[in-house]
Amino acid sequence: MSINYPGGTNANPFYPSPNHKPQIDNYADRGMTLEADLNQSNRYYLEREIAVIHKKPTPIQIVKVDYHKRSAAVIKEAYFNRASTTDYNGIYKGRYIDFDAKETKSQTAFPLSNFHEHQIEHLRKCVKLGGICFALIKFVRTNEIFLFKATDLFQFWDAQHNGGRKSIPKLTIQELGYNIKYRLQPLIPYLDAVDQIMD
Amino acid sequence: MSINYPGGTNANPFYPSPNHKPQIDNYADRGMTLEADLNQSNRYYLEREIAVIHKKPTPIQIVKVDYHKRSAAVIKEAYFNRASTTDYNGIYKGRYIDFDAKETKSQTAFPLSNFHEHQIEHLRKCVKLGGICFALIKFVRTNEIFLFKATDLFQFWDAQHNGGRKSIPKLTIQELGYNIKYRLQPLIPYLDAVDQIMD
C-alpha cells in the first residue's frame, strides 16, 4: 500500500521536508517525533472519550533528591532503567490495548533489533489474556506508518532464532500491516486500524 | 467485615507490629509498603500469566543528563511531575484493569484528599469505556485492605462538593468494599475481589 495524497504525490503535506516552509501552522507538534504525534493523537482520543491510552513515563532509578530548597524537590542523581513493558497501553471499546511505537530509517525493512526480548514477552502475555496488541512502525524517510499485529511480529521474532531474517521486509509490512495515513485530527488515526484487527 | 485470623485475633500474622519479632522469614517485602506488597502480588500474577498489571513509573521531567562518562547516562537534574492517571493498570481475564492504591493512618475514615481531581476524571473515563476500576484502600494501623469500586468512590467524591463529607467512613468501606486478606502468595490477592466486581 502506498500513501496517495490529493495532487498525486505520496509526500505527506503535514510533514514538509526541512527545505520547505510549512504551509499550515495551526496545530502543534507538526514534524516532531512519532512520540509527540502519538501524544497528540492520544490527547485527541482522550478528550473525546474515544479511548484512554497513555505513554508510560520513562522508568528512572532515583538515587539522590534534594529536598532542601523551598521550591519543589530536585532530583540530583538518577539513572535510566530498562522498561519491562511496552510504552503504550490503555482502553478502547472496552478492550485492553497495548503497543509500542518504533521508527526506522531503513527504506526496505524493519530491523527486529528495535524490540527487546522482554517487550515481546510482555506482548505475548497480553495477547494470551485477550489484549489487542501491536506495533506501530514508522518508516521515517517516507513518513509511512503501519500497524503491525503482535501475532505477526511473533512469527518473525521466533523465526530469527531459527536462522530466519533479522528484519521484517517492508513489503511484508505493507502486505500484513495496516497503513495509517496522517490526518490533522488526530495526526495518527491509529484506532481506525485497530478497528480492523478487533474481532 | 473484620479480618479474623486463626487464633481469634484480627492482627495480620504476616505484618507483626514493630515490637514483635517476625516469626516468618521466608519471603521478601514483608512489612514493607503497600506499593512493595502490590509489586510482589503483580509479579506473582504475571509469572503465572493470570494478569499483566504494572505500576507505572513515576513521571519525571528530565532537565539535565550527563552523557560524558563511559558508564550509563546520569540524570543530574530532574523534577517530579504530577501523574495524569492512576498508578496501576493492565489486563485480567480480557478486561482492562485500572486502579490506585492509597494508605491512610486514620482508623475511622478514608480522607478523599488522598485522591486528586485528575485521577478521578481518569477513572471516570475508564469506567465509561468499560474498564474495571477501583481503589485499593489500606488502613495501615490495622493492616486492613479493601477494594472500593470507582463508581462508589465517585458518589462520595461528588457529594463532598455539595456539602458532603470530605472522607468515606470506614464503616461504609467495610459495607460497600471488599476486604482483601493478606496471604503468602500473592501477598495481596486483590484479583479475588476483582472477580466479585466483574460482571
mmCIF file of C-alpha atoms in Angstrom:
data_model
loop_
_atom_site.group_PDB
_atom_site.id
_atom_site.type_symbol
_atom_site.label_atom_id
_atom_site.label_comp_id
_atom_site.label_asym_id
_atom_site.label_seq_id
_atom_site.Cartn_x
_atom_site.Cartn_y
_atom_site.Cartn_z
ATOM 1 C CA MET A 1 0.000 0.000 0.000
ATOM 2 C CA SER A 2 1.287 3.470 -0.759
ATOM 3 C CA ILE A 3 0.056 6.759 0.601
ATOM 4 C CA ASN A 4 -1.563 8.896 -2.066
ATOM 5 C CA TYR A 5 -2.456 12.411 -1.178
ATOM 6 C CA PRO A 6 -4.589 14.718 -3.326
ATOM 7 C CA GLY A 7 -2.346 16.049 -6.032
ATOM 8 C CA GLY A 8 -0.916 12.657 -6.803
ATOM 9 C CA THR A 9 2.186 12.904 -4.662
ATOM 10 C CA ASN A 10 2.945 10.475 -1.914
ATOM 11 C CA ALA A 11 4.540 13.120 0.245
ATOM 12 C CA ASN A 12 2.752 13.925 3.485
ATOM 13 C CA PRO A 13 1.651 17.560 3.299
ATOM 14 C CA PHE A 14 1.704 17.815 7.087
ATOM 15 C CA TYR A 15 5.336 16.779 7.167
ATOM 16 C CA PRO A 16 7.086 19.120 4.770
ATOM 17 C CA SER A 17 10.737 18.457 4.190
ATOM 18 C CA PRO A 18 13.092 20.733 6.130
ATOM 19 C CA ASN A 19 13.755 22.649 2.925
ATOM 20 C CA HIS A 20 10.157 23.704 2.531
ATOM 21 C CA LYS A 21 8.438 26.394 4.521
ATOM 22 C CA PRO A 22 5.486 24.924 6.385
ATOM 23 C CA GLN A 23 2.193 25.911 4.817
ATOM 24 C CA ILE A 24 -0.050 25.052 7.742
ATOM 25 C CA ASP A 25 0.700 26.466 11.148
ATOM 26 C CA ASN A 26 -2.428 25.992 13.196
ATOM 27 C CA TYR A 27 -1.584 22.890 15.148
ATOM 28 C CA ALA A 28 1.146 21.800 17.460
ATOM 29 C CA ASP A 29 3.725 19.039 17.240
ATOM 30 C CA ARG A 30 3.904 19.043 13.456
ATOM 31 C CA GLY A 31 7.042 17.467 12.141
ATOM 32 C CA MET A 32 8.105 16.240 15.549
ATOM 33 C CA THR A 33 8.771 12.711 16.548
ATOM 34 C CA LEU A 34 6.458 9.765 16.348
ATOM 35 C CA GLU A 35 6.129 10.016 20.124
ATOM 36 C CA ALA A 36 4.916 13.607 20.008
ATOM 37 C CA ASP A 37 2.483 12.788 17.212
ATOM 38 C CA LEU A 38 1.097 9.862 19.181
ATOM 39 C CA ASN A 39 0.773 12.013 22.288
ATOM 40 C CA GLN A 40 -1.270 14.499 20.299
ATOM 41 C CA SER A 41 -3.396 11.690 18.892
ATOM 42 C CA ASN A 42 -3.941 10.169 22.327
ATOM 43 C CA ARG A 43 -4.964 13.571 23.717
ATOM 44 C CA TYR A 44 -7.477 13.831 20.898
ATOM 45 C CA TYR A 45 -8.914 10.406 21.672
ATOM 46 C CA LEU A 46 -8.924 11.153 25.408
ATOM 47 C CA GLU A 47 -10.711 14.494 25.162
ATOM 48 C CA ARG A 48 -13.465 12.939 23.075
ATOM 49 C CA GLU A 49 -13.658 9.928 25.405
ATOM 50 C CA ILE A 50 -12.935 7.619 22.492
ATOM 51 C CA ALA A 51 -10.041 5.892 24.218
ATOM 52 C CA VAL A 52 -7.837 6.314 27.277
ATOM 53 C CA ILE A 53 -4.341 5.489 26.089
ATOM 54 C CA HIS A 54 -1.180 6.974 27.580
ATOM 55 C CA LYS A 55 2.509 6.646 27.072
ATOM 56 C CA LYS A 56 4.091 5.354 30.248
ATOM 57 C CA PRO A 57 6.714 7.576 31.857
ATOM 58 C CA THR A 58 10.349 6.641 31.311
ATOM 59 C CA PRO A 59 11.396 4.383 34.175
ATOM 60 C CA ILE A 60 14.022 6.044 36.342
ATOM 61 C CA GLN A 61 16.051 4.836 39.280
ATOM 62 C CA ILE A 62 16.239 7.784 41.629
ATOM 63 C CA VAL A 63 19.353 7.898 43.801
ATOM 64 C CA LYS A 64 19.556 11.403 45.239
ATOM 65 C CA VAL A 65 16.856 14.002 45.814
ATOM 66 C CA ASP A 66 17.421 17.476 47.169
ATOM 67 C CA TYR A 67 14.521 18.446 49.400
ATOM 68 C CA HIS A 68 16.305 21.394 50.975
ATOM 69 C CA LYS A 69 15.141 24.175 48.758
ATOM 70 C CA ARG A 70 11.823 25.755 49.499
ATOM 71 C CA SER A 71 10.734 25.061 45.936
ATOM 72 C CA ALA A 72 9.945 21.638 44.520
ATOM 73 C CA ALA A 73 12.200 18.703 45.225
ATOM 74 C CA VAL A 74 15.082 18.390 42.781
ATOM 75 C CA ILE A 75 16.319 15.010 41.641
ATOM 76 C CA LYS A 76 20.116 15.292 41.653
ATOM 77 C CA GLU A 77 21.110 11.791 40.654
ATOM 78 C CA ALA A 78 19.109 9.217 38.765
ATOM 79 C CA TYR A 79 19.577 6.573 36.098
ATOM 80 C CA PHE A 80 17.542 5.262 33.234
ATOM 81 C CA ASN A 81 16.024 1.847 33.868
ATOM 82 C CA ARG A 82 15.068 -0.526 31.129
ATOM 83 C CA ALA A 83 11.303 -0.671 30.738
ATOM 84 C CA SER A 84 9.760 -4.062 31.466
ATOM 85 C CA THR A 85 6.777 -3.418 29.242
ATOM 86 C CA THR A 86 5.852 -1.610 26.059
ATOM 87 C CA ASP A 87 5.407 2.148 26.107
ATOM 88 C CA TYR A 88 1.685 2.494 25.465
ATOM 89 C CA ASN A 89 -1.402 0.943 26.965
ATOM 90 C CA GLY A 90 -4.981 1.756 27.777
ATOM 91 C CA ILE A 91 -8.571 1.023 26.929
ATOM 92 C CA TYR A 92 -10.626 1.340 23.737
ATOM 93 C CA LYS A 93 -14.137 -0.019 23.194
ATOM 94 C CA GLY A 94 -13.877 -1.982 26.408
ATOM 95 C CA ARG A 95 -10.715 -3.733 25.258
ATOM 96 C CA TYR A 96 -7.209 -3.602 26.651
ATOM 97 C CA ILE A 97 -4.815 -2.012 24.167
ATOM 98 C CA ASP A 98 -1.050 -2.489 24.333
ATOM 99 C CA PHE A 99 1.577 -1.428 21.831
ATOM 100 C CA ASP A 100 4.957 0.022 21.155
ATOM 101 C CA ALA A 101 5.921 2.613 18.561
ATOM 102 C CA LYS A 102 9.144 2.234 16.611
ATOM 103 C CA GLU A 103 10.847 4.241 13.918
ATOM 104 C CA THR A 104 13.300 3.033 11.330
ATOM 105 C CA LYS A 105 15.418 4.882 8.800
ATOM 106 C CA SER A 106 15.631 1.801 6.628
ATOM 107 C CA GLN A 107 13.607 2.015 3.443
ATOM 108 C CA THR A 108 13.411 -1.693 2.816
ATOM 109 C CA ALA A 109 12.889 -3.471 6.124
ATOM 110 C CA PHE A 110 12.157 -3.072 9.821
ATOM 111 C CA PRO A 111 15.066 -4.380 11.931
ATOM 112 C CA LEU A 112 13.854 -6.658 14.727
ATOM 113 C CA SER A 113 16.620 -5.258 16.934
ATOM 114 C CA ASN A 114 14.206 -2.375 17.577
ATOM 115 C CA PHE A 115 12.484 -4.715 20.015
ATOM 116 C CA HIS A 116 13.844 -6.286 23.168
ATOM 117 C CA GLU A 117 13.024 -9.810 24.207
ATOM 118 C CA HIS A 118 11.186 -8.623 27.340
ATOM 119 C CA GLN A 119 8.895 -6.411 25.267
ATOM 120 C CA ILE A 120 7.982 -9.358 23.054
ATOM 121 C CA GLU A 121 7.349 -11.481 26.146
ATOM 122 C CA HIS A 122 5.158 -8.748 27.566
ATOM 123 C CA LEU A 123 3.141 -8.590 24.346
ATOM 124 C CA ARG A 124 2.789 -12.391 24.283
ATOM 125 C CA LYS A 125 1.303 -12.393 27.773
ATOM 126 C CA CYS A 126 -1.106 -9.578 26.932
ATOM 127 C CA VAL A 127 -2.238 -11.390 23.772
ATOM 128 C CA LYS A 128 -2.830 -14.582 25.776
ATOM 129 C CA LEU A 129 -5.033 -12.645 28.194
ATOM 130 C CA GLY A 130 -7.125 -11.167 25.382
ATOM 131 C CA GLY A 131 -5.445 -7.814 24.756
ATOM 132 C CA ILE A 132 -5.287 -6.016 21.422
ATOM 133 C CA CYS A 133 -1.544 -5.849 20.855
ATOM 134 C CA PHE A 134 0.540 -4.469 18.031
ATOM 135 C CA ALA A 135 3.472 -2.372 16.927
ATOM 136 C CA LEU A 136 3.258 0.970 15.213
ATOM 137 C CA ILE A 137 6.131 1.040 12.754
ATOM 138 C CA LYS A 138 7.179 4.262 11.095
ATOM 139 C CA PHE A 139 9.425 4.425 8.051
ATOM 140 C CA VAL A 140 10.757 7.899 8.684
ATOM 141 C CA ARG A 141 12.194 8.508 5.212
ATOM 142 C CA THR A 142 8.770 8.198 3.632
ATOM 143 C CA ASN A 143 6.626 9.172 6.635
ATOM 144 C CA GLU A 144 4.692 5.944 6.372
ATOM 145 C CA ILE A 145 3.176 4.372 9.463
ATOM 146 C CA PHE A 146 1.853 0.848 9.733
ATOM 147 C CA LEU A 147 0.046 -1.028 12.445
ATOM 148 C CA PHE A 148 1.580 -4.494 12.585
ATOM 149 C CA LYS A 149 -0.176 -7.112 14.692
ATOM 150 C CA ALA A 150 1.785 -8.575 17.602
ATOM 151 C CA THR A 151 0.900 -12.091 16.466
ATOM 152 C CA ASP A 152 2.550 -11.386 13.094
ATOM 153 C CA LEU A 153 5.527 -9.858 14.873
ATOM 154 C CA PHE A 154 5.960 -13.037 16.958
ATOM 155 C CA GLN A 155 6.315 -15.105 13.762
ATOM 156 C CA PHE A 156 9.288 -13.051 12.627
ATOM 157 C CA TRP A 157 10.736 -12.787 16.111
ATOM 158 C CA ASP A 158 10.721 -16.550 16.571
ATOM 159 C CA ALA A 159 11.944 -17.244 13.046
ATOM 160 C CA GLN A 160 15.101 -15.157 13.505
ATOM 161 C CA HIS A 161 16.228 -17.583 16.228
ATOM 162 C CA ASN A 162 15.869 -20.440 13.755
ATOM 163 C CA GLY A 163 18.050 -18.923 11.101
ATOM 164 C CA GLY A 164 15.399 -16.530 9.824
ATOM 165 C CA ARG A 165 15.984 -12.922 8.863
ATOM 166 C CA LYS A 166 16.783 -10.268 11.437
ATOM 167 C CA SER A 167 14.278 -7.864 9.954
ATOM 168 C CA ILE A 168 10.780 -7.755 8.520
ATOM 169 C CA PRO A 169 10.749 -6.760 4.836
ATOM 170 C CA LYS A 170 8.809 -3.593 4.192
ATOM 171 C CA LEU A 171 6.840 -5.471 1.551
ATOM 172 C CA THR A 172 5.617 -7.873 4.230
ATOM 173 C CA ILE A 173 4.645 -4.985 6.486
ATOM 174 C CA GLN A 174 2.734 -3.425 3.604
ATOM 175 C CA GLU A 175 1.035 -6.754 2.983
ATOM 176 C CA LEU A 176 0.183 -7.854 6.526
ATOM 177 C CA GLY A 177 0.086 -4.456 8.198
ATOM 178 C CA TYR A 178 -2.401 -1.636 8.136
ATOM 179 C CA ASN A 179 -1.272 1.628 6.634
ATOM 180 C CA ILE A 180 -2.203 4.642 8.761
ATOM 181 C CA LYS A 181 -2.405 7.913 6.907
ATOM 182 C CA TYR A 182 -1.591 11.174 8.657
ATOM 183 C CA ARG A 183 -4.532 13.444 9.305
ATOM 184 C CA LEU A 184 -4.981 16.737 11.073
ATOM 185 C CA GLN A 185 -7.069 15.420 13.949
ATOM 186 C CA PRO A 186 -5.814 13.094 15.201
ATOM 187 C CA LEU A 187 -2.444 13.241 13.498
ATOM 188 C CA ILE A 188 -2.103 9.470 13.597
ATOM 189 C CA PRO A 189 -5.593 7.928 13.487
ATOM 190 C CA TYR A 190 -4.314 4.519 14.537
ATOM 191 C CA LEU A 191 -7.581 3.460 16.164
ATOM 192 C CA ASP A 192 -9.055 3.172 12.660
ATOM 193 C CA ALA A 193 -6.538 0.407 12.067
ATOM 194 C CA VAL A 194 -7.255 -1.073 15.499
ATOM 195 C CA ASP A 195 -10.907 -1.346 14.465
ATOM 196 C CA GLN A 196 -9.794 -3.548 11.604
ATOM 197 C CA ILE A 197 -7.887 -6.003 13.789
ATOM 198 C CA MET A 198 -10.539 -6.233 16.536
ATOM 199 C CA ASP A 199 -12.781 -9.239 16.341
ATOM 200 C CA MET B 1 -16.290 -7.004 57.666
ATOM 201 C CA SER B 2 -13.408 -7.654 60.000
ATOM 202 C CA ILE B 3 -10.383 -9.822 59.402
ATOM 203 C CA ASN B 4 -10.345 -12.882 61.622
ATOM 204 C CA TYR B 5 -7.211 -14.918 61.634
ATOM 205 C CA PRO B 6 -6.848 -18.308 63.299
ATOM 206 C CA GLY B 7 -6.350 -17.728 66.969
ATOM 207 C CA GLY B 8 -9.169 -15.253 67.174
ATOM 208 C CA THR B 9 -7.134 -12.097 66.747
ATOM 209 C CA ASN B 10 -7.670 -9.684 63.936
ATOM 210 C CA ALA B 11 -3.995 -8.908 63.602
ATOM 211 C CA ASN B 12 -2.334 -9.911 60.362
ATOM 212 C CA PRO B 13 0.284 -12.529 61.207
ATOM 213 C CA PHE B 14 2.357 -11.501 58.197
ATOM 214 C CA TYR B 15 2.514 -7.933 59.449
ATOM 215 C CA PRO B 16 3.743 -8.197 63.017
ATOM 216 C CA SER B 17 3.816 -4.991 64.966
ATOM 217 C CA PRO B 18 7.248 -3.361 65.196
ATOM 218 C CA ASN B 19 7.510 -4.594 68.789
ATOM 219 C CA HIS B 20 7.266 -8.230 67.814
ATOM 220 C CA LYS B 21 9.997 -10.272 66.261
ATOM 221 C CA PRO B 22 8.864 -11.563 62.888
ATOM 222 C CA GLN B 23 8.008 -15.247 63.026
ATOM 223 C CA ILE B 24 8.124 -15.959 59.308
ATOM 224 C CA ASP B 25 11.149 -15.004 57.274
ATOM 225 C CA ASN B 26 10.895 -16.894 54.035
ATOM 226 C CA TYR B 27 9.542 -14.255 51.724
ATOM 227 C CA ALA B 28 10.512 -10.812 50.653
ATOM 228 C CA ASP B 29 8.802 -7.475 51.091
ATOM 229 C CA ARG B 30 7.052 -8.413 54.320
ATOM 230 C CA GLY B 31 6.146 -5.411 56.367
ATOM 231 C CA MET B 32 7.006 -3.020 53.590
ATOM 232 C CA THR B 33 4.750 -0.537 51.945
ATOM 233 C CA LEU B 34 1.527 -1.198 50.147
ATOM 234 C CA GLU B 35 3.391 -0.467 46.921
ATOM 235 C CA ALA B 36 6.004 -3.151 47.551
ATOM 236 C CA ASP B 37 3.326 -5.662 48.511
ATOM 237 C CA LEU B 38 1.387 -4.903 45.352
ATOM 238 C CA ASN B 39 4.527 -5.217 43.247
ATOM 239 C CA GLN B 40 5.109 -8.662 44.711
ATOM 240 C CA SER B 41 1.494 -9.592 44.065
ATOM 241 C CA ASN B 42 1.651 -8.331 40.498
ATOM 242 C CA ARG B 43 4.849 -10.309 39.901
ATOM 243 C CA TYR B 44 3.047 -13.393 41.170
ATOM 244 C CA TYR B 45 0.113 -12.812 38.822
ATOM 245 C CA LEU B 46 2.452 -12.033 35.921
ATOM 246 C CA GLU B 47 4.635 -15.123 36.324
ATOM 247 C CA ARG B 48 1.577 -17.365 36.327
ATOM 248 C CA GLU B 49 0.080 -15.459 33.392
ATOM 249 C CA ILE B 50 -3.010 -14.688 35.455
ATOM 250 C CA ALA B 51 -2.830 -10.953 34.813
ATOM 251 C CA VAL B 52 -0.443 -8.369 33.390
ATOM 252 C CA ILE B 53 -0.684 -5.423 35.750
ATOM 253 C CA HIS B 54 2.161 -2.996 36.394
ATOM 254 C CA LYS B 55 2.717 0.101 38.434
ATOM 255 C CA LYS B 56 3.556 2.967 36.116
ATOM 256 C CA PRO B 57 6.910 4.649 36.642
ATOM 257 C CA THR B 58 6.917 7.953 38.488
ATOM 258 C CA PRO B 59 6.639 10.728 35.904
ATOM 259 C CA ILE B 60 9.780 12.814 35.828
ATOM 260 C CA GLN B 61 10.702 15.965 33.965
ATOM 261 C CA ILE B 62 14.315 15.488 32.981
ATOM 262 C CA VAL B 63 16.311 18.717 32.656
ATOM 263 C CA LYS B 64 19.958 17.745 32.618
ATOM 264 C CA VAL B 65 21.639 14.475 31.667
ATOM 265 C CA ASP B 66 25.344 13.779 31.853
ATOM 266 C CA TYR B 67 26.359 11.565 28.937
ATOM 267 C CA HIS B 68 30.062 12.180 29.358
ATOM 268 C CA LYS B 69 31.029 9.265 31.464
ATOM 269 C CA ARG B 70 31.738 5.982 29.792
ATOM 270 C CA SER B 71 29.194 4.297 32.032
ATOM 271 C CA ALA B 72 25.448 4.802 31.846
ATOM 272 C CA ALA B 73 23.993 8.260 31.417
ATOM 273 C CA VAL B 74 23.414 10.074 34.699
ATOM 274 C CA ILE B 75 20.401 12.308 35.192
ATOM 275 C CA LYS B 76 21.728 15.356 37.042
ATOM 276 C CA GLU B 77 18.618 17.481 37.271
ATOM 277 C CA ALA B 78 15.016 16.383 37.130
ATOM 278 C CA TYR B 79 11.697 17.186 38.772
ATOM 279 C CA PHE B 80 8.696 15.195 39.813
ATOM 280 C CA ASN B 81 5.699 15.669 37.546
ATOM 281 C CA ARG B 82 2.156 15.112 38.672
ATOM 282 C CA ALA B 83 0.780 11.900 37.217
ATOM 283 C CA SER B 84 -2.162 12.351 34.888
ATOM 284 C CA THR B 85 -3.506 8.885 35.561
ATOM 285 C CA THR B 86 -3.726 6.336 38.327
ATOM 286 C CA ASP B 87 -0.674 4.273 39.216
ATOM 287 C CA TYR B 88 -1.749 0.800 38.143
ATOM 288 C CA ASN B 89 -3.239 -0.641 35.001
ATOM 289 C CA GLY B 90 -3.219 -3.756 32.915
ATOM 290 C CA ILE B 91 -5.258 -6.724 31.759
ATOM 291 C CA TYR B 92 -7.055 -9.532 33.581
ATOM 292 C CA LYS B 93 -9.444 -12.038 32.021
ATOM 293 C CA GLY B 94 -9.537 -9.963 28.855
ATOM 294 C CA ARG B 95 -10.644 -6.860 30.762
ATOM 295 C CA TYR B 96 -8.880 -3.542 31.224
ATOM 296 C CA ILE B 97 -7.995 -3.008 34.892
ATOM 297 C CA ASP B 98 -7.239 0.431 36.349
ATOM 298 C CA PHE B 99 -6.751 1.387 39.956
ATOM 299 C CA ASP B 100 -4.859 3.370 42.506
ATOM 300 C CA ALA B 101 -3.608 2.226 45.889
ATOM 301 C CA LYS B 102 -3.881 4.525 48.900
ATOM 302 C CA GLU B 103 -2.955 4.249 52.536
ATOM 303 C CA THR B 104 -4.450 6.082 55.463
ATOM 304 C CA LYS B 105 -3.453 6.260 59.111
ATOM 305 C CA SER B 106 -6.981 7.174 60.093
ATOM 306 C CA GLN B 107 -8.852 4.431 61.905
ATOM 307 C CA THR B 108 -12.307 5.756 61.224
ATOM 308 C CA ALA B 109 -12.430 7.115 57.671
ATOM 309 C CA PHE B 110 -10.599 7.416 54.373
ATOM 310 C CA PRO B 111 -9.893 11.086 53.545
ATOM 311 C CA LEU B 112 -10.870 11.938 49.967
ATOM 312 C CA SER B 113 -7.884 14.287 49.815
ATOM 313 C CA ASN B 114 -5.867 11.155 49.037
ATOM 314 C CA PHE B 115 -7.197 11.494 45.517
ATOM 315 C CA HIS B 116 -6.679 14.286 43.017
ATOM 316 C CA GLU B 117 -9.398 15.504 40.705
ATOM 317 C CA HIS B 118 -7.485 14.362 37.613
ATOM 318 C CA GLN B 119 -7.235 10.814 38.967
ATOM 319 C CA ILE B 120 -10.995 10.722 39.493
ATOM 320 C CA GLU B 121 -11.535 12.083 35.985
ATOM 321 C CA HIS B 122 -9.215 9.429 34.598
ATOM 322 C CA LEU B 123 -11.149 6.697 36.416
ATOM 323 C CA ARG B 124 -14.470 8.096 35.175
ATOM 324 C CA LYS B 125 -13.300 7.893 31.572
ATOM 325 C CA CYS B 126 -12.014 4.354 32.003
ATOM 326 C CA VAL B 127 -15.308 3.271 33.580
ATOM 327 C CA LYS B 128 -17.239 4.813 30.681
ATOM 328 C CA LEU B 129 -15.133 2.825 28.225
ATOM 329 C CA GLY B 130 -15.793 -0.442 30.053
ATOM 330 C CA GLY B 131 -12.783 -0.744 32.358
ATOM 331 C CA ILE B 132 -12.759 -2.423 35.767
ATOM 332 C CA CYS B 133 -11.796 0.481 38.016
ATOM 333 C CA PHE B 134 -11.340 0.743 41.747
ATOM 334 C CA ALA B 135 -9.240 1.946 44.636
ATOM 335 C CA LEU B 136 -7.287 -0.275 46.983
ATOM 336 C CA ILE B 137 -7.520 1.381 50.382
ATOM 337 C CA LYS B 138 -5.292 0.314 53.220
ATOM 338 C CA PHE B 139 -5.909 1.216 56.846
ATOM 339 C CA VAL B 140 -2.311 0.966 57.983
ATOM 340 C CA ARG B 141 -2.998 0.857 61.717
ATOM 341 C CA THR B 142 -4.956 -2.347 61.383
ATOM 342 C CA ASN B 143 -3.384 -3.699 58.187
ATOM 343 C CA GLU B 144 -6.772 -3.959 56.542
ATOM 344 C CA ILE B 145 -7.107 -3.594 52.788
ATOM 345 C CA PHE B 146 -10.320 -3.041 50.886
ATOM 346 C CA LEU B 147 -11.169 -2.901 47.228
ATOM 347 C CA PHE B 148 -13.580 0.004 46.777
ATOM 348 C CA LYS B 149 -15.291 0.336 43.414
ATOM 349 C CA ALA B 150 -14.631 3.523 41.439
ATOM 350 C CA THR B 151 -18.369 4.028 40.931
ATOM 351 C CA ASP B 152 -18.857 4.086 44.725
ATOM 352 C CA LEU B 153 -15.894 6.435 45.062
ATOM 353 C CA PHE B 154 -17.484 8.850 42.557
ATOM 354 C CA GLN B 155 -20.585 9.124 44.775
ATOM 355 C CA PHE B 156 -18.535 10.356 47.706
ATOM 356 C CA TRP B 157 -16.275 12.491 45.538
ATOM 357 C CA ASP B 158 -19.233 14.316 44.016
ATOM 358 C CA ALA B 159 -21.100 14.622 47.312
ATOM 359 C CA GLN B 160 -18.220 16.476 49.001
ATOM 360 C CA HIS B 161 -18.672 19.315 46.531
ATOM 361 C CA ASN B 162 -22.318 19.567 47.572
ATOM 362 C CA GLY B 163 -21.638 19.927 51.244
ATOM 363 C CA GLY B 164 -20.978 16.245 51.819
ATOM 364 C CA ARG B 165 -18.214 14.796 53.971
ATOM 365 C CA LYS B 166 -14.565 15.050 52.970
ATOM 366 C CA SER B 167 -13.971 11.405 53.788
ATOM 367 C CA ILE B 168 -15.539 7.992 53.416
ATOM 368 C CA PRO B 169 -16.400 6.420 56.767
ATOM 369 C CA LYS B 170 -14.593 3.143 57.385
ATOM 370 C CA LEU B 171 -17.942 1.553 58.116
ATOM 371 C CA THR B 172 -19.075 2.423 54.587
ATOM 372 C CA ILE B 173 -15.899 0.979 53.132
ATOM 373 C CA GLN B 174 -16.465 -2.192 55.121
ATOM 374 C CA GLU B 175 -20.040 -2.320 53.866
ATOM 375 C CA LEU B 176 -19.569 -1.461 50.173
ATOM 376 C CA GLY B 177 -15.980 -2.564 49.755
ATOM 377 C CA TYR B 178 -14.353 -5.964 49.517
ATOM 378 C CA ASN B 179 -11.988 -6.946 52.274
ATOM 379 C CA ILE B 180 -8.750 -8.442 50.961
ATOM 380 C CA LYS B 181 -6.917 -10.662 53.408
ATOM 381 C CA TYR B 182 -3.144 -10.930 53.277
ATOM 382 C CA ARG B 183 -1.800 -14.236 52.080
ATOM 383 C CA LEU B 184 1.649 -15.582 51.397
ATOM 384 C CA GLN B 185 1.285 -15.852 47.620
ATOM 385 C CA PRO B 186 0.283 -13.379 46.465
ATOM 386 C CA LEU B 187 0.579 -11.119 49.484
ATOM 387 C CA ILE B 188 -2.443 -9.091 48.421
ATOM 388 C CA PRO B 189 -4.781 -11.359 46.433
ATOM 389 C CA TYR B 190 -6.799 -8.442 45.126
ATOM 390 C CA LEU B 191 -7.882 -10.206 41.946
ATOM 391 C CA ASP B 192 -10.156 -12.367 44.111
ATOM 392 C CA ALA B 193 -12.028 -9.171 44.938
ATOM 393 C CA VAL B 194 -11.908 -8.088 41.278
ATOM 394 C CA ASP B 195 -13.654 -11.356 40.397
ATOM 395 C CA GLN B 196 -16.504 -10.272 42.629
ATOM 396 C CA ILE B 197 -16.999 -6.903 40.953
ATOM 397 C CA MET B 198 -16.695 -8.195 37.381
ATOM 398 C CA ASP B 199 -19.983 -8.714 35.606
#
